[in-house]
C-alpha cells in the first residue's frame, strides 16, 4: 500500500504530509510518557520485525499479493503511540533506502498505515478484548481481528485521498470497491500474522505486551 | 518466560532470517494497491520514484546478479538500518528528564 509519486496531486500530498506530521507529533508526546527503559527495546524490535515481514508478500488472488502492514500488531505490542512511530520509521527506511513508496507521497502513505492502520487496528482490538474473557488467550484473537479490520480501513483511507486529489479521473466508487475488496483478502493474512506473532510474544514475554498489561490492573506499572 | 537477552536476540535473528532468506520466496505479484491501479488504469499516473537510483532500489542490491543474494543483502541491510534508526529513536524517546546528564 505504499503510494508511488504521481498518484496524488501536490495539494493532497501537502495536506496529508501536514496531517501525518501532526499525528506523529502527538504520537511522540504519547510515547514519551508511556515508554520506559523496559519497553523501549520492544518498540525497536517491533519496527525491525515489521520491516522484515513487510518484505514477505503473500499471494491473495490471481496475480495479486499482499503484505503485512503491522499497525495493529505494533499497537498491541507497544501501544498505539509507539506503534505510530515504529511504522513511520519503517516507511522512512523503505522510501529512502529502497525507493518503496514515493517521497512526495510519504505523508499520504504514513497517514494510511502509521495513523489509520494503527489506530483503527487498536480500536478494534480494544472492542474485541472487551467482549472476550479476560485471559491471555484472548489477546492474540483480539489482535488478529484488529489486524484484519485495519487493512481495508487503510485502503479506504487511500480511496479518500484518491477522491480528494488523484491525478487520474476514474470514478471514486470504482476505486473504492476494488481497493476495499482486495484489501479484505489481504486483511485475512494480516490477521493471521498478527495473531500468531502476538501469541508468540505473549507465550515468551507477556510482561512486555502493552495490550495485555494494560488490561490487567494488578500488573499495571506506570512510571511517572 | 525468556530472559531479556534471549528474547531480543531471538526476535532479531528471526527478523534477519525473514528479511535475508525467506524474502526470496515472497510473491512477486503486484500488491493490492498496485494491482487495483493497474486494473482500473491509474497505474500509469505513477512517476518513477525520485530516488529510484538508490543502491537497494526495490529490494535488490545493485551489482549483485544472483537474485537470492541480491534480495538477501537488501533485506539484511534493511533490518540493520531499521534497527539503528528505531533503536536510537526509541532510546531517546524513553529517556526521562531525570536521566539527562549535562
XYZ file of C-alpha atoms in Angstrom, chain A residues 1-7 28 31-45 47-59 61-67 81-83 85-86 89-90 93-104 158 162 167-168 170-171 174-176 178-179 182-183 186 200-208 223-224, chain B residues 1-5 7-16 18-60 71-87 89-100:
174
model
C 0.000 0.000 0.000
C 2.995 2.277 -0.491
C 1.786 5.074 -2.759
C 4.132 5.932 -5.634
C 4.829 9.524 -6.678
C 2.344 10.868 -9.190
C -0.895 9.234 -7.973
C 5.822 11.349 20.077
C 5.202 7.587 23.517
C 7.343 9.843 25.691
C 5.046 9.376 28.666
C 4.358 5.707 28.026
C 7.699 4.171 27.025
C 10.362 3.454 29.596
C 13.688 1.674 29.642
C 11.941 -1.658 29.866
C 9.547 -1.207 26.940
C 11.666 0.897 24.548
C 13.681 -2.095 23.220
C 10.445 -3.879 22.277
C 9.369 -0.817 20.282
C 12.667 -1.023 18.379
C 12.341 -4.761 17.775
C 9.892 -1.826 13.926
C 12.622 -4.244 12.815
C 10.267 -7.214 12.702
C 7.624 -5.286 10.744
C 10.229 -4.176 8.218
C 11.263 -7.813 7.737
C 7.736 -9.197 7.445
C 6.646 -6.418 5.060
C 9.148 -7.907 2.595
C 7.203 -11.170 2.586
C 4.438 -10.652 0.056
C 1.906 -13.465 0.129
C -0.397 -14.319 -2.801
C -5.833 -13.725 -5.566
C -4.937 -14.238 -9.201
C -1.900 -12.085 -9.866
C -2.181 -10.091 -6.647
C -0.119 -10.150 -3.485
C -0.330 -8.502 -0.111
C 1.975 -7.986 2.793
C 1.717 5.942 20.155
C 4.947 3.989 19.898
C 3.293 1.929 17.123
C 6.345 5.960 15.432
C 7.563 2.421 14.659
C 10.316 4.685 10.871
C 9.709 1.589 8.707
C 13.605 3.433 5.754
C 11.629 1.855 2.895
C 11.232 5.118 0.998
C 14.806 6.358 1.372
C 16.799 3.109 1.260
C 14.621 1.005 -1.055
C 12.648 3.544 -3.113
C 9.490 1.744 -1.944
C 6.760 4.366 -1.950
C 7.246 7.829 -3.408
C 8.876 10.574 -1.367
C 6.153 13.123 -2.195
C -6.273 5.773 0.344
C -7.809 9.467 -4.332
C -4.240 12.883 -10.949
C -6.335 10.218 -12.717
C -11.508 7.203 -12.865
C -14.567 7.215 -10.617
C -14.778 2.048 -8.776
C -11.574 2.618 -6.844
C -13.354 2.196 -3.507
C -11.641 -2.552 -5.848
C -9.445 -1.251 -3.014
C -8.817 -6.623 -2.481
C -7.736 -5.477 0.952
C -5.092 -9.107 2.376
C 4.380 -15.976 20.358
C 5.297 -12.833 22.302
C 2.576 -13.478 24.923
C 3.962 -17.002 25.384
C 7.540 -15.845 25.844
C 7.231 -12.383 27.439
C 3.655 -11.472 28.331
C 5.024 -8.874 30.786
C 6.147 -6.746 27.815
C 6.279 5.293 35.814
C 5.538 8.930 36.294
C 9.471 -16.812 30.106
C 12.603 -15.922 28.219
C 15.093 -13.548 29.737
C 15.620 -10.208 28.031
C 18.777 -11.210 26.242
C 14.059 -12.724 23.819
C 15.629 -9.830 21.931
C 18.317 -11.934 20.289
C 15.748 -14.459 19.035
C 13.465 -11.679 17.754
C 16.336 -10.019 15.949
C 17.641 -13.259 14.417
C 14.123 -14.183 13.292
C 13.861 -10.769 11.564
C 17.257 -11.224 9.882
C 12.868 -13.485 7.334
C 14.335 -10.477 5.512
C 17.593 -12.138 4.472
C 16.473 -15.638 3.480
C 12.688 -16.096 3.384
C 12.170 -12.868 1.378
C 13.487 -14.661 -1.729
C 10.350 -16.801 -1.693
C 7.928 -13.867 -1.390
C 5.294 -13.415 -4.082
C 6.463 -11.092 -6.842
C 2.953 -10.206 -7.934
C 1.943 -6.551 -7.545
C 0.464 -5.667 -4.158
C -3.188 -4.721 -3.638
C -2.819 -1.021 -4.426
C -0.617 -1.583 -7.475
C -2.933 -4.274 -8.843
C -6.029 -2.109 -8.373
C -4.257 0.815 -10.038
C -3.249 -1.407 -12.929
C -6.717 -2.859 -13.434
C -8.577 0.417 -13.181
C -5.932 2.173 -15.204
C -4.366 4.792 -12.971
C -1.064 2.954 -12.549
C 0.251 4.954 -15.491
C -0.034 8.159 -13.460
C 2.765 6.835 -11.233
C 6.060 8.591 -11.686
C 9.380 6.958 -11.152
C 10.439 7.368 -7.553
C 12.674 10.396 -7.001
C 15.384 8.185 -5.560
C 14.792 5.123 -7.750
C 18.542 5.084 -8.432
C 19.403 4.212 -4.854
C 21.664 1.150 -4.348
C 18.927 -1.028 -2.843
C 16.104 0.188 -5.063
C 13.116 -2.173 -4.994
C 14.800 -4.523 -2.504
C 17.626 -5.590 -4.782
C 17.377 -9.545 -2.173
C 19.021 -11.180 0.843
C 21.640 -8.455 1.180
C 18.972 -5.772 0.762
C 16.874 -7.436 3.466
C 19.753 -7.671 5.923
C 20.712 -4.029 5.269
C 17.076 -3.022 5.836
C 16.882 -4.889 9.129
C 20.139 -3.353 10.331
C 19.127 0.125 9.123
C 15.726 -0.086 10.808
C 17.369 -1.379 13.986
C 19.761 1.570 14.121
C 17.124 4.236 13.392
C 14.447 2.716 15.648
C 16.950 1.817 18.359
C 14.860 6.983 18.294
C 13.151 4.904 20.973
C 16.098 5.141 23.341
C 15.924 8.930 23.145
C 12.119 8.958 23.460
C 12.142 6.671 26.500
C 14.786 8.709 28.285
C 13.222 10.544 31.185
C 14.262 14.101 32.053
C 15.896 12.957 35.274
C 18.337 10.838 33.269
C 19.644 13.883 31.479
